[in-house]
C-alpha positions as a printed NumPy array, in Angstrom:
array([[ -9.84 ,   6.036, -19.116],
       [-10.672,   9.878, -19.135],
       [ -8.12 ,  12.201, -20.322],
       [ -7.212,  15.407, -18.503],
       [ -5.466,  17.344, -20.975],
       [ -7.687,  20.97 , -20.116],
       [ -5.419,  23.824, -18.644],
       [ -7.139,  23.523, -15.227],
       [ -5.574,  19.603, -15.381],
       [ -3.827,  18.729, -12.058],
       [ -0.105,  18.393, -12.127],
       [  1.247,  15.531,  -9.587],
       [  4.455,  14.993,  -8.215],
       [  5.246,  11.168,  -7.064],
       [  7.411,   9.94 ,  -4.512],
       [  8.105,   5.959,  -4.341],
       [  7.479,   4.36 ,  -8.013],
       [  8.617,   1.037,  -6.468],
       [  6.148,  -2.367,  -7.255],
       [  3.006,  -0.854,  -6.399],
       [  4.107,   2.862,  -7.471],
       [  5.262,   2.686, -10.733],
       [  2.297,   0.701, -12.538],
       [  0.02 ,   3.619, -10.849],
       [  2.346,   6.403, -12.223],
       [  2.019,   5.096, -15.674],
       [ -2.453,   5.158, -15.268],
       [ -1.705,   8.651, -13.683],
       [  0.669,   9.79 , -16.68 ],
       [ -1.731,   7.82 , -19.33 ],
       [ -4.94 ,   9.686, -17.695],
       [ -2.967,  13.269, -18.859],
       [ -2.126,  14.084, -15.664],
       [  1.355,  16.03 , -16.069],
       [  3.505,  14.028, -13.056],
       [  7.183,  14.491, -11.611],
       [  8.327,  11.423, -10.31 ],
       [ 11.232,  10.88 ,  -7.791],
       [ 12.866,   7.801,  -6.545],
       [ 14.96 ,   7.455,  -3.921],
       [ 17.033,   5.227,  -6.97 ],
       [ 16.923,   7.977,  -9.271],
       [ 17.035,   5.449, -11.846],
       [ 13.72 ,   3.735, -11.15 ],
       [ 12.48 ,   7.58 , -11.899],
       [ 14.558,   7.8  , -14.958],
       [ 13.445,   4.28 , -16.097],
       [  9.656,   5.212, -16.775],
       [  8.751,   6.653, -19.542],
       [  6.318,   8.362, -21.398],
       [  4.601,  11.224, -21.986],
       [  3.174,  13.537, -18.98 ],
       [  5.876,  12.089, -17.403],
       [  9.147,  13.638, -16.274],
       [ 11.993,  12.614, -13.688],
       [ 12.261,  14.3  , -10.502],
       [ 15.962,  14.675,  -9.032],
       [ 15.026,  16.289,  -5.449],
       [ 11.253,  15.926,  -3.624],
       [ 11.551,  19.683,  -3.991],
       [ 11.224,  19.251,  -7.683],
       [  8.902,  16.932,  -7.479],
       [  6.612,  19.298,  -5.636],
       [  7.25 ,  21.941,  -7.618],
       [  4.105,  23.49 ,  -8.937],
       [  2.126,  20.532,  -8.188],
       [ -1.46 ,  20.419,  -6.777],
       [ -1.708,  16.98 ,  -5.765],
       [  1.647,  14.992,  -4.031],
       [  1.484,  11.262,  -3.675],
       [  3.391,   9.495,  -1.711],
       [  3.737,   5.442,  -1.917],
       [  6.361,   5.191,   0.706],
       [  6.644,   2.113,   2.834],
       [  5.786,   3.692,   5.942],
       [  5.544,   7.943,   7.469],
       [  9.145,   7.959,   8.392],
       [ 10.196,   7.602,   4.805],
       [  8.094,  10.62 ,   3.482],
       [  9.301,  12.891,   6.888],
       [ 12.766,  12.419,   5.693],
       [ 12.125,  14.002,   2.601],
       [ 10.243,  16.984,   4.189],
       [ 13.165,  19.613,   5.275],
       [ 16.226,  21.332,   4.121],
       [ 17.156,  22.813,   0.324],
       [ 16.169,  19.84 ,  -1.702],
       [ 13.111,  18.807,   0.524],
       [  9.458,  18.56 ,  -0.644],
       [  8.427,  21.558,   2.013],
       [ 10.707,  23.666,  -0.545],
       [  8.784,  22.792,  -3.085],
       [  5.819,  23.833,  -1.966],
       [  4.523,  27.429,  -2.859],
       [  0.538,  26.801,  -3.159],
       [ -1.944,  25.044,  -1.723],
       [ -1.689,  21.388,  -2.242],
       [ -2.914,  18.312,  -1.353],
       [ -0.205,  15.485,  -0.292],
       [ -1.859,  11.757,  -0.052],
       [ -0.394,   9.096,   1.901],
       [ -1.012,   6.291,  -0.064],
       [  1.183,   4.032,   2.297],
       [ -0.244,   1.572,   5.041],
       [  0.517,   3.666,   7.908],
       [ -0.743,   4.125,  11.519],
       [ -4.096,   6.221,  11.592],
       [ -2.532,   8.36 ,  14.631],
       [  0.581,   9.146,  12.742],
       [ -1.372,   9.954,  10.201],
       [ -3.392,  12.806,  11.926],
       [ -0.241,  13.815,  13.646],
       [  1.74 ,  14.161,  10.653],
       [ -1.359,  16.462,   8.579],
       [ -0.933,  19.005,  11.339],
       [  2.742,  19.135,  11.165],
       [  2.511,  19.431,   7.323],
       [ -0.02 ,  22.229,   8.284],
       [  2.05 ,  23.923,  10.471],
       [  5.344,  23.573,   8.772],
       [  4.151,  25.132,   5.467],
       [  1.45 ,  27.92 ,   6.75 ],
       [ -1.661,  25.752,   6.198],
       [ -0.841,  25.123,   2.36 ],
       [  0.061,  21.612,   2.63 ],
       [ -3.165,  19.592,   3.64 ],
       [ -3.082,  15.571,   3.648],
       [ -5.459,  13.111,   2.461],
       [ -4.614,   9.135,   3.666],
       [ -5.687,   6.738,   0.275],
       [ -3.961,   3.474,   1.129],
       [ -4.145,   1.011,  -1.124],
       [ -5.246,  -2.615,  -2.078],
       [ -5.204,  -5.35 ,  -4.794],
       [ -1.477,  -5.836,  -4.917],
       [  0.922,  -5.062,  -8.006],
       [ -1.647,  -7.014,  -9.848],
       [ -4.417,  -4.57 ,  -9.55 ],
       [ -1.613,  -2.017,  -9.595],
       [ -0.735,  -2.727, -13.098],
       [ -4.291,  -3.035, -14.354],
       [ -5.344,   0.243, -12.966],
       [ -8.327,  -1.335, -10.5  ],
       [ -6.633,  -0.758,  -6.749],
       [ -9.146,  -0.249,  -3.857],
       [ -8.081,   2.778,  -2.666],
       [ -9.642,   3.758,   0.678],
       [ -9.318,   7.897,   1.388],
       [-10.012,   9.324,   4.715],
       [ -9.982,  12.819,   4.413],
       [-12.014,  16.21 ,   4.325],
       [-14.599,  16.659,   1.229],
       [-12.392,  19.467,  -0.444],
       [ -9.541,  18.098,  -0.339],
       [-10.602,  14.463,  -1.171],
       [-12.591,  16.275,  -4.287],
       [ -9.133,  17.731,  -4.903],
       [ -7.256,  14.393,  -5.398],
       [ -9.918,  12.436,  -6.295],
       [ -9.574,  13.043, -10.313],
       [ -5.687,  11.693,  -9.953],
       [ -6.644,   8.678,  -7.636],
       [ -9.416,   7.639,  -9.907],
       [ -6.607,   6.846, -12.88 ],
       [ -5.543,   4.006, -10.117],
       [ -8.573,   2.14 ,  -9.515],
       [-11.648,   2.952,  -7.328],
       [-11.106,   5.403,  -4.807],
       [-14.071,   5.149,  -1.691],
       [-14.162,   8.095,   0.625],
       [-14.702,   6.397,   3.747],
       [-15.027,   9.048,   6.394],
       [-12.162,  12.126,   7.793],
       [ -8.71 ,  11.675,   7.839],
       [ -7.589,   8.186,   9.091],
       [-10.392,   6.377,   7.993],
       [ -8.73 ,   5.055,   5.039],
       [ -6.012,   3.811,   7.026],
       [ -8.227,   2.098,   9.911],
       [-10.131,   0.358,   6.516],
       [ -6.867,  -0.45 ,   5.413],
       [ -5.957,  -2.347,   9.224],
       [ -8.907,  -4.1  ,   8.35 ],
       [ -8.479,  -5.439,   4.862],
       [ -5.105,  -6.226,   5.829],
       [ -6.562,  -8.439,   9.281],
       [ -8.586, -10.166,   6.989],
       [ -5.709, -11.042,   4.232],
       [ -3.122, -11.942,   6.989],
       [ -6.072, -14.089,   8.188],
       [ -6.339, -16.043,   4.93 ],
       [ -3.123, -16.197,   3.999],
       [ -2.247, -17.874,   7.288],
       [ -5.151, -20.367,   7.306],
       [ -4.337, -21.123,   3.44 ],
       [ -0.995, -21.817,   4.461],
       [ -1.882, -24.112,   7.07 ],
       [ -4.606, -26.013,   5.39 ],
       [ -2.073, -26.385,   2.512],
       [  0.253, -28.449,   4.601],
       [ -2.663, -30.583,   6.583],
       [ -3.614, -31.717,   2.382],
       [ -0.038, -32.202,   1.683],
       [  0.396, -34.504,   4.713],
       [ -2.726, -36.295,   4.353],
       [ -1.67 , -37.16 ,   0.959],
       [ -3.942, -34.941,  -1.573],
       [ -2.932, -32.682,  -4.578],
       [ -2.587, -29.081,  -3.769],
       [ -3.729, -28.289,  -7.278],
       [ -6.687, -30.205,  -7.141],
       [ -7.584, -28.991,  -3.381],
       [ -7.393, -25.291,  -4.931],
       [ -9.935, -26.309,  -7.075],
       [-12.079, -27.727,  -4.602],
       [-12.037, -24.801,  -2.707],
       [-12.569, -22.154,  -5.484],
       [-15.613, -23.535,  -5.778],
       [-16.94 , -22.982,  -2.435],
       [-17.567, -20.997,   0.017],
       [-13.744, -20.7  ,   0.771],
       [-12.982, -18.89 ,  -2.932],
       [-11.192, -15.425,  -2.636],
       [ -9.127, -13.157,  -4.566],
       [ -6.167, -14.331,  -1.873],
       [ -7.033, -17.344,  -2.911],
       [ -6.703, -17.058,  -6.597],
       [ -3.89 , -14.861,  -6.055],
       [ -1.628, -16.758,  -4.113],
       [ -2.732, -20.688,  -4.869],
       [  0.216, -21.085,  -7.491],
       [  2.812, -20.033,  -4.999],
       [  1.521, -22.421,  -2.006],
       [  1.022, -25.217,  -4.216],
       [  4.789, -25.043,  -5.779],
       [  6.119, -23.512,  -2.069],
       [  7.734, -20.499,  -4.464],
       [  7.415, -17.437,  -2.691],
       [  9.167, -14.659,  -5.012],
       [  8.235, -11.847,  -3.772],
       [  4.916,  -9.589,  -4.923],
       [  4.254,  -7.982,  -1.654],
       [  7.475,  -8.862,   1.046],
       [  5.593, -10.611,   3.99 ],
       [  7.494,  -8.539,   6.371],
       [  5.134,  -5.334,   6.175],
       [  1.934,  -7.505,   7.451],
       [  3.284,  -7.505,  10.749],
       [  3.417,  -3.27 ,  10.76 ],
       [  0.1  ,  -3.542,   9.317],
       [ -1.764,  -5.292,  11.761],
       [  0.279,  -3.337,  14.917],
       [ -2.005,  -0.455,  13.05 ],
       [ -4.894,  -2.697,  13.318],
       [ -4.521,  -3.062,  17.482],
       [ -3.709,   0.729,  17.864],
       [ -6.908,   1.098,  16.158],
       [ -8.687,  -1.216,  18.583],
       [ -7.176,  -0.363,  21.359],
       [ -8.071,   3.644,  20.909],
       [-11.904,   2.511,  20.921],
       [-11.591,  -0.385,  23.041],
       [-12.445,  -2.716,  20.703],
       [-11.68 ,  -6.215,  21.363],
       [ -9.315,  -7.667,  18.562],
       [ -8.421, -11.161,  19.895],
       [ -7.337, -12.167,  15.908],
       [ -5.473,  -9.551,  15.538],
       [ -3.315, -10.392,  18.528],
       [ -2.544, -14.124,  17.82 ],
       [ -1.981, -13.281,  14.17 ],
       [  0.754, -10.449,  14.977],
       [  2.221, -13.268,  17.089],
       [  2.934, -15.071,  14.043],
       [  4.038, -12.653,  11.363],
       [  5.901, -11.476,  13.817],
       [  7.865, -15.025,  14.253],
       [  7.781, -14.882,  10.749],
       [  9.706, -11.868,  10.52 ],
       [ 12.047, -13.277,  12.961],
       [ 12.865, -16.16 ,  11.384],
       [ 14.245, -14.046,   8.362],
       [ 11.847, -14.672,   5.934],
       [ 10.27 , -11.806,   5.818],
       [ 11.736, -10.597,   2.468],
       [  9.718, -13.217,   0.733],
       [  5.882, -13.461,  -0.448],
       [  3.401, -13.074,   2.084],
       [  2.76 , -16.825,   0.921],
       [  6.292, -18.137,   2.41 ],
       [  3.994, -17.899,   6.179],
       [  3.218, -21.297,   4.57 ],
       [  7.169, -22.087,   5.213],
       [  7.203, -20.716,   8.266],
       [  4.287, -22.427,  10.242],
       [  5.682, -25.957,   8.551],
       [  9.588, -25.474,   9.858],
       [  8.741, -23.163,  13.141],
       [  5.843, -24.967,  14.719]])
């Protein structure tokens, strides 16, 4: 990993070190990048240590001299609480700096929100989207797909801090990252749900999950959501690593993308159907892999 340690080095301030954010402020802090980190719990700030690293206690401190902001926040409405007022991350702000929405979030809101963040801070604040994917598993090993919609400059601006997190791929102007993301996240909720439901058509017809996993690795059916999530359908343990519940957000995103080019997205539409029961039926706390649980009680 390359260490910035030069006095030109970027200095970050984090918002959101929850599953996903705190493995990539550790890579961030380990690549010499000087970072403030807040937490809405200020002890899950408090609790990382290191050096390069420091607690934030407001976003304003957190953006405090900082050139690049990231923001891991479940969705826009969490970061545009923090924005206003004394304490706010706006405060904070007294140079041009680059904020990047690293959450799965609608690629509208995220053009809308860039030109309030222009207009509420005089053009300093300009916003990159880099959502990101691998799970807390890539997370922690420093190899996310990150996917950055964005201009050149500012893209060139993060790119250095996002690179400490895995592979960042500039995919086109701001909101491309996020439609890439709608599509990744199709795909997953795609597998997941026809794991899940092949998993219970073995189970009834009498054959070992374990061995079935096997089988399919081997095919033309292996994946990473495969090998990632095989363990928990085979024992029906679904401890959360990513809550199921944000899927069905994630592929509303999807259709707002398709529906602002009239693209046909018939998949997307029968798969919000069920993460959306899903959600419904409570269980959307739990592993993505519990949709297993739900098509075998609920249908």
């Amino acid at each position: 990993m390359t260490q910035h340690t030069s006095s030109s080095t970027p200095r970050v301030g984090f918002l959101g070190p929850g599953l996903m954010g705190a493995p990539m402020v550790s890579h961030i802090a380990a690549a010499g990048f000087p970072t403030a980190v807040w937490a809405r719990r200020p002890e899950a700030a408090t609790a990382l240590t290191g050096e390069n690293l420091s607690p934030a206690a407001t976003p304003r401190e957190a953006a405090h001299g900082a050139d690049v902001i990231i923001a891991m926040l479940p969705d826009l409405p969490d970061l545009e609480a923090l924005l206003e007022g004394p304490d706010g991350l706006w405060a904070g702000v007294a140079a041009p700096t680059v904020l990047v929405v690293c959450s799965t979030v609608s690629p509208a809101a995220v053009q809308a929100f860039a030109a309030r963040a222009a207009s509420d801070t005089g053009g300093l604040v300009r916003v990159v989207d880099a959502p990101v994917s691998g799970g807390v598993a890539k997370a922690s090993d420093g190899t996310l797909s990150i996917l950055v919609g964005g201009s050149d400059a500012d893209v060139a601006a993060a790119r250095a801090v996002l690179e400490a997190c895995g592979t960042p791929m500039h995919l086109g102007p701001l909101g491309a990252g996020e439609v890439a993301k709608a599509c990744n996240q199709l795909i997953v909720g795609a597998e997941v749900a026809a794991l899940s439901e092949a998993s219970l058509l073995a189970r009834d017809a009498g054959i070992d999950l374990a061995q079935l996993f096997d089988a399919l690795s081997g095919g033309l059916a292996a994946s990473r959501v495969l090998d990632q999530k095989r363990d928990k359908l085979t024992n029906a343990e679904y401890s959360a690593s990513g809550p199921a519940k944000f899927m069905a957000k994630d592929l509303r995103f999807a259709a707002e993308a398709g529906a602002k080019t009239d693209t046909p997205t018939p998949l997307t539409a029968f798969l919000r159907t069920l993460y959306d029961g899903l959600n419904a039926a409570g269980l959307g706390d739990a592993d993505i892999a519990v949709m297993q649980r739900y098509i075998d009680e609920h249908h």
